[in-house]
Amino acid sequence: MDPTDHNQKTETITQVAGCSRNEGLKRVNRALQVYEFIAVHVLLFPSFGCGRSDPFPIQFPFKMARMKKWIRTKSARAGLQFPVSQIWRSLRQVNFGNRVSTTASIFLAAVLQYLVTEILDLACDVAHNNGKKRINARCIQLAVRSDSELDVLLSNVTISRGGVVPNINPALLPKRLSDMSSTSRKST
């Protein structure tokens, strides 16, 4: 495409629209978004937005763009994956008081996310070392018990189907021949 041809098209668009060049390009881009939305959601999926079975009503991109600017969850604003608003609601229901600040729920969500990330990271390493592709309760149990800080934190926790950490008390091991001969010499 020739650059002069592109400039002529944008000039004709702005002349028809009766606005500046940048404003005309914005309007054209918005119209293209609407057409793309209609092509994808209405032509490819004809049942989209029709009937009660579909939970998603049709919303056009220019309306959604305005809504996206304002509607953001507290988790997204804090940069967390854990739901800040649900943790805030849980804090209020547990009766720590009706006046629970949002920063308290953000802090608690961040701590929970860190702990879960740490446990899953260790469990992933355990599963990988055991040659497994899935993390199961046994991997979580071994991961928690292998880390000293997590072991102290979760000392009173029993993980269902986790088993026990493989450990044999040295007193229960059979004695070596050299140890047996040295102890028999001392006793005689």
Coordinates of C-alpha atoms in Angstrom, one line a residue:
M1 CA 0.0 0.0 0.0
D2 CA 1.3 3.4 -1.0
P3 CA 1.8 5.8 2.0
T4 CA 0.2 8.7 0.0
D5 CA -2.8 6.5 -0.7
H6 CA -3.2 5.9 3.1
N7 CA -2.9 9.6 3.8
Q8 CA -5.6 10.3 1.2
K9 CA -7.9 7.8 2.8
T10 CA -7.5 9.2 6.2
E11 CA -8.0 12.7 4.9
T12 CA -11.3 11.7 3.2
I13 CA -12.4 10.0 6.4
T14 CA -11.7 13.1 8.5
Q15 CA -13.5 15.3 5.9
V16 CA -16.6 13.0 6.0
A17 CA -16.5 12.8 9.8
G18 CA -16.0 16.6 10.1
C19 CA -13.2 16.3 12.7
S20 CA -9.5 16.3 13.1
R21 CA -7.3 13.6 11.8
N22 CA -6.6 11.9 15.2
E23 CA -10.3 12.1 16.1
G24 CA -11.2 10.5 12.8
L25 CA -8.7 7.7 13.3
K26 CA -10.1 7.1 16.7
R27 CA -13.6 6.8 15.3
V28 CA -12.5 4.5 12.6
N29 CA -10.7 2.2 15.1
R30 CA -13.8 2.2 17.3
A31 CA -16.0 1.3 14.4
L32 CA -13.6 -1.5 13.4
Q33 CA -13.7 -2.8 17.0
V34 CA -17.5 -2.9 16.8
Y35 CA -17.5 -4.7 13.5
E36 CA -14.9 -7.2 14.7
F37 CA -17.0 -7.8 17.8
I38 CA -20.1 -8.4 15.8
A39 CA -18.3 -10.7 13.4
V40 CA -16.8 -12.8 16.1
H41 CA -19.7 -13.0 18.5
V42 CA -22.8 -12.8 16.4
L43 CA -21.8 -14.3 13.0
L44 CA -19.6 -17.1 14.3
F45 CA -21.8 -17.8 17.4
P46 CA -25.4 -17.1 16.4
S47 CA -26.8 -18.2 19.7
F48 CA -24.6 -15.6 21.5
G49 CA -26.7 -13.1 23.4
C50 CA -30.0 -14.7 22.3
G51 CA -32.3 -16.5 24.8
R52 CA -32.0 -17.0 28.5
S53 CA -29.6 -19.9 28.3
D54 CA -26.7 -17.6 27.5
P55 CA -25.5 -15.7 30.6
F56 CA -23.5 -13.1 28.6
P57 CA -25.5 -10.3 27.0
I58 CA -24.0 -8.5 24.0
Q59 CA -21.9 -5.6 25.1
F60 CA -20.1 -3.5 22.5
P61 CA -16.4 -2.7 22.9
F62 CA -16.8 1.0 23.3
K63 CA -19.0 0.5 26.3
M64 CA -16.8 -2.2 27.7
A65 CA -13.7 0.1 27.3
R66 CA -15.3 2.7 29.5
M67 CA -16.4 0.1 32.0
K68 CA -12.9 -1.6 32.1
K69 CA -11.3 1.7 33.2
W70 CA -13.5 1.9 36.3
I71 CA -14.3 -1.7 37.2
R72 CA -11.3 -3.3 38.6
T73 CA -11.2 -5.7 41.6
K74 CA -9.3 -5.0 44.7
S75 CA -7.2 -8.0 44.0
A76 CA -6.2 -6.6 40.6
R77 CA -5.4 -3.2 42.1
A78 CA -3.3 -4.9 44.7
G79 CA -1.6 -7.2 42.2
L80 CA -2.8 -10.3 43.9
Q81 CA -4.4 -13.5 42.8
F82 CA -6.2 -14.2 46.0
P83 CA -9.7 -12.6 46.4
V84 CA -9.3 -9.6 48.7
S85 CA -13.0 -8.8 48.9
Q86 CA -13.9 -12.4 50.0
I87 CA -11.2 -12.3 52.7
W88 CA -12.5 -9.0 53.9
R89 CA -16.0 -10.5 54.1
S90 CA -14.7 -13.5 56.0
L91 CA -12.9 -11.3 58.4
R92 CA -16.2 -9.5 59.2
Q93 CA -18.1 -12.7 59.5
V94 CA -15.6 -14.2 62.0
N95 CA -16.4 -11.2 64.3
F96 CA -13.1 -9.6 64.6
G97 CA -15.2 -6.5 64.5
N98 CA -17.4 -4.7 62.0
R99 CA -14.8 -2.2 61.3
V100 CA -12.2 -4.2 59.3
S101 CA -10.0 -2.1 57.1
T102 CA -9.4 -3.0 53.5
T103 CA -5.7 -2.9 54.0
A104 CA -6.0 -5.7 56.6
S105 CA -7.7 -8.0 54.0
I106 CA -5.1 -7.0 51.4
F107 CA -2.3 -7.9 53.8
L108 CA -3.9 -11.2 54.7
A109 CA -4.5 -12.1 51.1
A110 CA -0.8 -11.3 50.3
V111 CA 0.4 -13.5 53.1
L112 CA -1.9 -16.4 52.1
Q113 CA -0.8 -16.1 48.5
Y114 CA 2.9 -16.1 49.5
L115 CA 2.4 -19.2 51.7
V116 CA 0.5 -21.1 49.1
T117 CA 3.1 -20.1 46.4
E118 CA 5.9 -21.3 48.7
I119 CA 4.2 -24.6 49.5
L120 CA 3.3 -25.3 45.9
D121 CA 6.8 -24.4 44.7
L122 CA 8.3 -26.9 47.2
A123 CA 5.7 -29.5 46.3
C124 CA 6.4 -29.1 42.6
D125 CA 10.1 -29.8 43.3
V126 CA 9.2 -32.9 45.3
A127 CA 6.9 -34.2 42.6
H128 CA 9.5 -33.5 39.9
N129 CA 12.2 -35.4 42.0
N130 CA 9.8 -38.4 42.4
G131 CA 9.2 -38.4 38.6
K132 CA 5.6 -37.4 38.8
K133 CA 3.7 -34.7 36.8
R134 CA 1.0 -34.1 39.3
I135 CA 1.1 -32.7 42.8
N136 CA -0.7 -34.9 45.3
A137 CA -1.2 -34.8 49.1
R138 CA 2.0 -36.8 49.6
C139 CA 4.1 -34.3 47.7
I140 CA 2.6 -31.4 49.8
Q141 CA 3.3 -33.4 53.0
L142 CA 6.9 -34.1 52.1
A143 CA 7.4 -30.4 51.0
V144 CA 6.0 -29.0 54.2
R145 CA 8.0 -31.4 56.5
S146 CA 11.2 -30.8 54.6
D147 CA 11.2 -27.0 55.1
S148 CA 12.0 -26.1 58.7
E149 CA 9.9 -22.9 58.9
L150 CA 6.8 -24.4 57.3
D151 CA 7.2 -27.5 59.5
V152 CA 7.1 -25.3 62.6
L153 CA 4.1 -23.3 61.2
L154 CA 2.2 -26.4 60.3
S155 CA 3.3 -28.6 63.2
N156 CA -0.3 -29.2 64.4
V157 CA -1.6 -29.9 60.9
T158 CA -2.4 -33.3 59.6
I159 CA -2.5 -33.5 55.8
S160 CA -5.0 -36.2 54.7
R161 CA -3.5 -38.9 52.5
G162 CA -0.1 -37.3 53.1
G163 CA 1.6 -40.3 54.8
V164 CA 4.6 -39.8 57.0
V165 CA 8.1 -38.6 56.3
P166 CA 10.4 -41.6 55.7
N167 CA 12.6 -41.7 58.8
I168 CA 14.1 -44.6 60.8
N169 CA 15.3 -44.0 64.3
P170 CA 19.0 -44.9 64.5
A171 CA 18.4 -47.0 67.6
L172 CA 16.2 -49.3 65.5
L173 CA 18.8 -49.9 62.8
P174 CA 20.8 -53.1 63.0
K175 CA 24.2 -52.6 64.5
R176 CA 27.3 -53.0 62.3
L177 CA 29.7 -55.9 62.8
S178 CA 32.5 -53.5 63.8
D179 CA 30.3 -51.9 66.4
M180 CA 29.1 -55.2 67.7
S181 CA 32.7 -56.5 68.1
S182 CA 33.8 -53.4 69.9
T183 CA 30.9 -53.5 72.3
S184 CA 31.4 -57.3 73.0
R185 CA 35.1 -56.6 73.8
K186 CA 34.2 -53.9 76.3
S187 CA 31.7 -56.1 78.1
T188 CA 34.2 -59.0 78.5

